[in-house]
XYZ file of C-alpha atoms in Angstrom:
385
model
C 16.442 -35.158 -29.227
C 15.355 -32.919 -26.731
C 15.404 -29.521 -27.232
C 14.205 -25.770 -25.723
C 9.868 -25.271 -25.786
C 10.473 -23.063 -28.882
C 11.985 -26.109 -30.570
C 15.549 -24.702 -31.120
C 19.107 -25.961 -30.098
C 20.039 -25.080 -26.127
C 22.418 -21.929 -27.096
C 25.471 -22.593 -24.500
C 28.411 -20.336 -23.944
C 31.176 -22.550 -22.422
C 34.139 -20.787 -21.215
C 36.879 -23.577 -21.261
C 40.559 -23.587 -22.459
C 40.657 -26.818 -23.295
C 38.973 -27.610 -26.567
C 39.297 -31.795 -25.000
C 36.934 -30.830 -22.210
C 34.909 -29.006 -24.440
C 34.260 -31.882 -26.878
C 33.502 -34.045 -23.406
C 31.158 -31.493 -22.429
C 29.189 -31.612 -25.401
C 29.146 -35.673 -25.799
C 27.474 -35.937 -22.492
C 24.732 -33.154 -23.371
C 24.020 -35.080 -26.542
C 24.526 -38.434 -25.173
C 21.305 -37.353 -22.756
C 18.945 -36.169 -25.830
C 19.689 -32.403 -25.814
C 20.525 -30.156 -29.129
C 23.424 -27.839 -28.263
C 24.432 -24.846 -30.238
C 28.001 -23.875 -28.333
C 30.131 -21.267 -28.534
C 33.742 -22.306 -26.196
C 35.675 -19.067 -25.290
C 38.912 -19.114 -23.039
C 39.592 -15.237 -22.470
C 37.578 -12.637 -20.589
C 38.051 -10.224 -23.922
C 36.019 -13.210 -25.988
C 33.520 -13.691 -23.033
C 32.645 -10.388 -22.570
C 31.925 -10.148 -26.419
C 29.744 -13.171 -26.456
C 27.673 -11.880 -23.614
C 27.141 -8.663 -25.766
C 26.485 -9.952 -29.058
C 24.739 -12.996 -28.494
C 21.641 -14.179 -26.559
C 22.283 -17.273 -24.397
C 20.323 -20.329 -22.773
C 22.913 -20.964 -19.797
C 26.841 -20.858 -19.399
C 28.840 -23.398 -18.294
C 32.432 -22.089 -17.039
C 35.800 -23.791 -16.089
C 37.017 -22.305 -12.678
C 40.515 -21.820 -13.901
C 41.434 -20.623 -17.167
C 45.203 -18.578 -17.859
C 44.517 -15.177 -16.588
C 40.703 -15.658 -16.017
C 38.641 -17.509 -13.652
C 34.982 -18.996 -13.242
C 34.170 -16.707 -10.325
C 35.075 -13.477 -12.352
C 32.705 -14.699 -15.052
C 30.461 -15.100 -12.878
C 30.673 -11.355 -11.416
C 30.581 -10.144 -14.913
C 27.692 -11.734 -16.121
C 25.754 -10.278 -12.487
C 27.397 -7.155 -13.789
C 25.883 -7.169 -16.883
C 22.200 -7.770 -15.779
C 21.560 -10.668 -17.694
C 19.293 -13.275 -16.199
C 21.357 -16.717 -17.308
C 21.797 -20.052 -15.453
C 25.460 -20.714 -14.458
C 27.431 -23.860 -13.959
C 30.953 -24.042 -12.996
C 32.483 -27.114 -14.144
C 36.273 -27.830 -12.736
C 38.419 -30.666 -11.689
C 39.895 -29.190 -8.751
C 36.881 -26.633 -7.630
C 37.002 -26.844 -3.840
C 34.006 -27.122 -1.447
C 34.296 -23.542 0.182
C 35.166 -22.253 -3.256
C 32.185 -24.000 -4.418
C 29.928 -22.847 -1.753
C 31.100 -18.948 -2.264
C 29.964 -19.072 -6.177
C 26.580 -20.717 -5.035
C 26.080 -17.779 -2.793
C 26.731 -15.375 -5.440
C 24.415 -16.821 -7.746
C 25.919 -20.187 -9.322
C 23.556 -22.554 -10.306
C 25.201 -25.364 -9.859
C 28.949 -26.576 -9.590
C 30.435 -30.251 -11.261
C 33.853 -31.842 -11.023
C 34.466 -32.889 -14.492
C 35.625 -36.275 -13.451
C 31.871 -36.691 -12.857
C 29.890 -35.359 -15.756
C 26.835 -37.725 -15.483
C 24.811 -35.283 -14.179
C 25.940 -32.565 -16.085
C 23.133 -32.834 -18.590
C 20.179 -33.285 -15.555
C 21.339 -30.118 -14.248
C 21.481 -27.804 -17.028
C 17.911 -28.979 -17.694
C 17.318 -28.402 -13.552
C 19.201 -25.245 -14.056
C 17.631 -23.533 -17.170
C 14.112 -25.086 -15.809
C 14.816 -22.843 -12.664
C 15.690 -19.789 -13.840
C 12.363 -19.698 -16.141
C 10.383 -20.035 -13.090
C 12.637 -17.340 -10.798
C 12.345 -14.780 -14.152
C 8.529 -15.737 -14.353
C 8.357 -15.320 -10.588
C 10.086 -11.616 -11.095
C 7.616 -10.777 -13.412
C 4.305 -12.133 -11.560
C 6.185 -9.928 -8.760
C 6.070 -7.210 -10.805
C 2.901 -7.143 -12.427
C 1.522 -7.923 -8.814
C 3.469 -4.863 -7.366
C 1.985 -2.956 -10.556
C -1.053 -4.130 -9.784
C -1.590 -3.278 -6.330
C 0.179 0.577 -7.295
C -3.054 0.958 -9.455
C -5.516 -0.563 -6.916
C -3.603 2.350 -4.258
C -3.854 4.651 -7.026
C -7.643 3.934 -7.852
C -8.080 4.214 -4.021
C -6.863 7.243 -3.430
C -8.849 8.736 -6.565
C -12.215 7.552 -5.000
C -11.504 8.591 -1.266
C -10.888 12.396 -2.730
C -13.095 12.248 -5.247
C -15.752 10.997 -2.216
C -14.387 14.067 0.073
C -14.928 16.675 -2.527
C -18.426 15.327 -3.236
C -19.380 15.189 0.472
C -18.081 18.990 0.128
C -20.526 19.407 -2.451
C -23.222 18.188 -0.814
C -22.387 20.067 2.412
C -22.178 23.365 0.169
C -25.803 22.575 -0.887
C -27.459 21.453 2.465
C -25.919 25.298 3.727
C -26.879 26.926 0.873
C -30.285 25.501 -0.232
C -31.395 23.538 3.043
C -29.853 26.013 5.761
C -30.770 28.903 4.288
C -34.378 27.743 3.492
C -34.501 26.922 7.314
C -33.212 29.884 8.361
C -35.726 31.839 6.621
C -38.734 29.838 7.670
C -37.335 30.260 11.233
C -37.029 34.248 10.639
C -41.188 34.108 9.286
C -42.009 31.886 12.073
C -40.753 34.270 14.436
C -42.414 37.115 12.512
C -45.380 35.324 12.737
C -44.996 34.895 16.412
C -45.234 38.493 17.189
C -47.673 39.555 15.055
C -50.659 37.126 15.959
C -52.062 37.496 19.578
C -53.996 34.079 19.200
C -53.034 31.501 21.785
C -53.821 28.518 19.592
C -51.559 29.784 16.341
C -48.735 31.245 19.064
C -48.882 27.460 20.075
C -48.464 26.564 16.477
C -45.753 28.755 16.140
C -43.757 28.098 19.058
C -44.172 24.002 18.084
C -43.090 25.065 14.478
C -39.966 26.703 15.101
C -39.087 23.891 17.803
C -39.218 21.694 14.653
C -37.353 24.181 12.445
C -34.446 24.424 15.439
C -34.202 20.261 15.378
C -34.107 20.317 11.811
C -31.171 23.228 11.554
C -29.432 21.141 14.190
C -29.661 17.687 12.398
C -28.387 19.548 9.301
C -25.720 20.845 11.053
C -24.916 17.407 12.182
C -25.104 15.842 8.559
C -22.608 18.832 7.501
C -20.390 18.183 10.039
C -20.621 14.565 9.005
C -19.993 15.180 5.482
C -17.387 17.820 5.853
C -15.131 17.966 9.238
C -15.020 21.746 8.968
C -13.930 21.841 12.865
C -10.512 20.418 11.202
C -9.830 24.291 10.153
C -8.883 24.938 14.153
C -6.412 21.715 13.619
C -6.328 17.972 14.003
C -6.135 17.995 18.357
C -9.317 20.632 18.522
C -11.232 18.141 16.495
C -10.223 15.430 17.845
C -11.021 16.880 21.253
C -14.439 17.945 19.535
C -15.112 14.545 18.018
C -14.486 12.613 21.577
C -16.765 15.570 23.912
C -19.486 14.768 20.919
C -19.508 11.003 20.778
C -19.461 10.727 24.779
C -22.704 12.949 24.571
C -24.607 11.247 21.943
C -23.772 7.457 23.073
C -23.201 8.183 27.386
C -20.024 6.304 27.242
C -16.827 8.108 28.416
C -14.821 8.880 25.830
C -11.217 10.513 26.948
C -8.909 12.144 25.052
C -4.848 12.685 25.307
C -2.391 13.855 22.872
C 1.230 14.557 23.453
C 0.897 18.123 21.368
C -1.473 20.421 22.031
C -0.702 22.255 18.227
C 0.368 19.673 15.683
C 1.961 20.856 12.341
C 0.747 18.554 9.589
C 0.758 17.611 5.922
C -2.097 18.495 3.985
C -4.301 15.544 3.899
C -3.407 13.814 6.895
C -5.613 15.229 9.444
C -8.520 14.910 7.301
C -7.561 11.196 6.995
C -6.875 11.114 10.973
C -10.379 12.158 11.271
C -11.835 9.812 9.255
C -10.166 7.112 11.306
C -11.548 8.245 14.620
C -14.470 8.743 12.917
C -15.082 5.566 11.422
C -13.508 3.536 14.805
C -15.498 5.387 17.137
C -19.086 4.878 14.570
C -17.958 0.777 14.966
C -17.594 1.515 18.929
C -21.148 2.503 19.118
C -22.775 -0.178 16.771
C -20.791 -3.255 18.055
C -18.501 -2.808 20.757
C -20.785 -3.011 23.884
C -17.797 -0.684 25.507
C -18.320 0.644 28.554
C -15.241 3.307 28.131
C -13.258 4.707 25.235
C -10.041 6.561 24.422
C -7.870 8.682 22.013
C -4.346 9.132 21.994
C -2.713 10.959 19.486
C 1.029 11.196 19.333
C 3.474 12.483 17.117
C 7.147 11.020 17.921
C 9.836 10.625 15.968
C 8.164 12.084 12.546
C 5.446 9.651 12.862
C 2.025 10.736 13.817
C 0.183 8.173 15.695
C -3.539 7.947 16.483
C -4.989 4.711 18.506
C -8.550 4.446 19.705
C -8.722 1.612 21.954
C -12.725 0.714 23.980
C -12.950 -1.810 26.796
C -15.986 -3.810 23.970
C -16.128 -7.157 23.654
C -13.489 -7.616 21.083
C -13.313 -8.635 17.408
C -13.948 -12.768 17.196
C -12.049 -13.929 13.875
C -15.163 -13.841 11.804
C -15.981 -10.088 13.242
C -12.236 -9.249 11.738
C -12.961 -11.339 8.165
C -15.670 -9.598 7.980
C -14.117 -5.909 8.619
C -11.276 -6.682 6.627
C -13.695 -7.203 3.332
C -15.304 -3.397 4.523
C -14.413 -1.529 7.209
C -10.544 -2.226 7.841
C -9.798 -2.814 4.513
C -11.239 0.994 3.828
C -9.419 2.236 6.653
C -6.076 0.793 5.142
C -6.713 2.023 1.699
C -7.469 5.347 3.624
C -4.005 5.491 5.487
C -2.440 4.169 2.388
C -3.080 7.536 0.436
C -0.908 9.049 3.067
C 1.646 6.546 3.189
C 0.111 5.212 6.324
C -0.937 2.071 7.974
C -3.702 0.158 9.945
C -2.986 -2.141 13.162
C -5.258 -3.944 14.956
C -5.468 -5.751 18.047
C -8.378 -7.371 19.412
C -9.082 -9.900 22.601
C -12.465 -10.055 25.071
C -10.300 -7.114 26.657
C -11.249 -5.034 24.264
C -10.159 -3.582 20.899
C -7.438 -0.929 19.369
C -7.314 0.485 16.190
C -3.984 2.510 15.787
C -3.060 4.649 12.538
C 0.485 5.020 12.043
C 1.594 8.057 9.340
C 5.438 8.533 8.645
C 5.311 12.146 8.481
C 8.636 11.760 5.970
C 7.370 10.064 2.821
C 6.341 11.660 -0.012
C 2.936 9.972 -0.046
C 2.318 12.509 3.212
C 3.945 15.741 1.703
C 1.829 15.369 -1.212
C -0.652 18.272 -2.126
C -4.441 17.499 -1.446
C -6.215 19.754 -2.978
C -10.041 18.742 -1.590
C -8.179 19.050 2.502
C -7.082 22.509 0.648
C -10.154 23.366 -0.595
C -11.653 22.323 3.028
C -9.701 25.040 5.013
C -10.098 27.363 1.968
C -14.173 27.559 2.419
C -14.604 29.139 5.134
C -18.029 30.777 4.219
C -20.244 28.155 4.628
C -20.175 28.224 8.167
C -22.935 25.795 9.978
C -22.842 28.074 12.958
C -24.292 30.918 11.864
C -27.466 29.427 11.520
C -30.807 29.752 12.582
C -30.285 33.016 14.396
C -33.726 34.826 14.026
């Protein structure tokens, strides 16, 4: 006889009145191969008990029982949180009535002048709710999952900003001020030799000194934003006036605040996003014109950096999504934030969307912190002889 995978009798709660349609019940389940351990209640008191004492395989319920009926069983097993198949079995169950407790959860519904199929569908019935609970928990461990993949993302994106502080610290401290003072001797050096050939060696030796002090200004600046201290638009602003320099293609820039109040962390991931969209406008875009908008409406800060390029083909987007997007959503992510793209031979936008409101964006970062906090490594003071 067939019984449950662990090899033990089907444990069925029947709620019936009528100990006739009880023993009918049963005859058909064994008739079809199945061990049944019942248990036949016919008061909500009993029920109730049952449900607490007792651990169950499915329920099969009359719909009308003296002061008790199949559709409040059915609410009090939802009530109670247990995950159990139920079948209403009735001789006069109505269609409508029928389709309501299907609605709320019913697995199936019989009229017990038919019970031939009562036995295929509490095996259909139990069958299905082992996949739905397996389902819940593949859910869950797959929601769990992904948490710790967020969590493991947002770990490595700060503990990458606080090292590319690090480094910054060092090129100022050990590589800036090493040029500085080679800049200062040069100079000295300069004034204190009347030779034309060594004054020539001099002036060609501090030109080299200035590109180097600018380069490593450009690598700090790179590493750590530190324009960010004057706020997210001056940045911005600085970030669009540098990139239209360096590459000679327009890059404009609007926002709808000039002075934005934000959460610590989100400008520096802002940044980062124009940053990284604007370094993949200049490698692969072939754009002949770019633009920023940033826009804070409604609590949500937007930033979209659209170029006129040749678009993303759907090989250019697998690609990103394995690298570059997929960074750039694990980026926004750590703010509670989110990546769009849109792509045709019209050209390509990148927009970052940040709900200023959820937690994920009121959260304290404490390298952005430490960022605005160090304000004595100062590129700009550089190289002044």
């Amino acid at each position: 006889m067939r019984e449950t995978p662990d090899a033990r009798p089907l444990r069925l709660l029947h709620i019936e009145d009528s100990p006739l349609d009880h023993d009918l019940a049963l005859a058909h389940l064994r008739r079809a191969g199945l061990r049944v351990q019942p248990l036949r209640v016919d008061s909500e008191a009993d029920y109730r008990r049952a449900l607490a004492e007792q651990e169950w395989d499915i329920i099969l319920s009359d719909f009308n029982l003296p002061g008790f009926t199949g559709l409040k069983a059915q609410e009090i097993l939802q009530d109670s949180g247990l995950a159990l198949p139920f079948i209403l079995v009735s001789g006069e169950i109505g269609e409508d009535t029928a389709v309501a407790a299907m609605r709320s959860g019913a697995s199936d519904y019989l009229l017990k002048n038919n019970l031939a199929r009562l036995a295929p569908a509490v095996e259909h019935a139990i069958e299905a709710n082992r996949e739905r609970l397996a389902r819940i928990d593949f859910e869950r461990e797959l929601a769990a999952s992904r948490q710790r993949l967020s969590e493991l993302a947002q770990h490595l994106q700060t503990s990458v900003e606080m090292e590319r502080a690090a480094i910054a610290r060092e090129i100022h401290d050990d590589v800036g001020g090493g040029l500085t003072a080679i800049k200062f001797d040069l100079a000295w050096i300069g004034r204190h030799v009347a030779s034309p050939e060594v004054q020539q060696r001099v002036a060609s030796a501090l030109e080299t000194v200035d590109l180097a002090i600018e380069a490593s200004k450009r690598i700090m600046h790179n590493l750590r934003p530190a324009i960010l201290e004057q706020g997210l638009v001056a940045a911005l602003q600085w970030m669009a006036s540098r990139f239209e320099k360096r590459n000679g293609i327009p890059c404009g820039f609007r926002t709808s605040h000039e002075v934005m109040q934000l959460p610590a962390g989100v400008p520096l991931v802002a940044y980062r996003f124009a940053q990284e969209a604007l370094t993949n406008v200049s490698k692969h875009a072939q754009a002949t014109k770019v633009t920023i908008d940033l826009s804070l409406t409604r609590g949500v800060l937007s930033l979209e950096v659209a170029d006129n390029g040749r678009g993303l083909s759907a090989a250019d987007l697998a690609k990103a999504r394995s690298f570059g997007l997929r960074g750039l959503h694990e980026r926004a992510g750590t703010v509670g934030g989110w990546v769009d793209v849109s792509s045709s031979s019209a050209g390509t936008i990148l927009m970052l969307s940040v709900p200023l409101s959820l937690p994920g964006a009121d959260d304290d970062d404490e390298h952005a912190r430490r960022f605005d906090e160090d304000e004595d490594h100062d590129p700009s003071t550089w190289g002044a002889p």
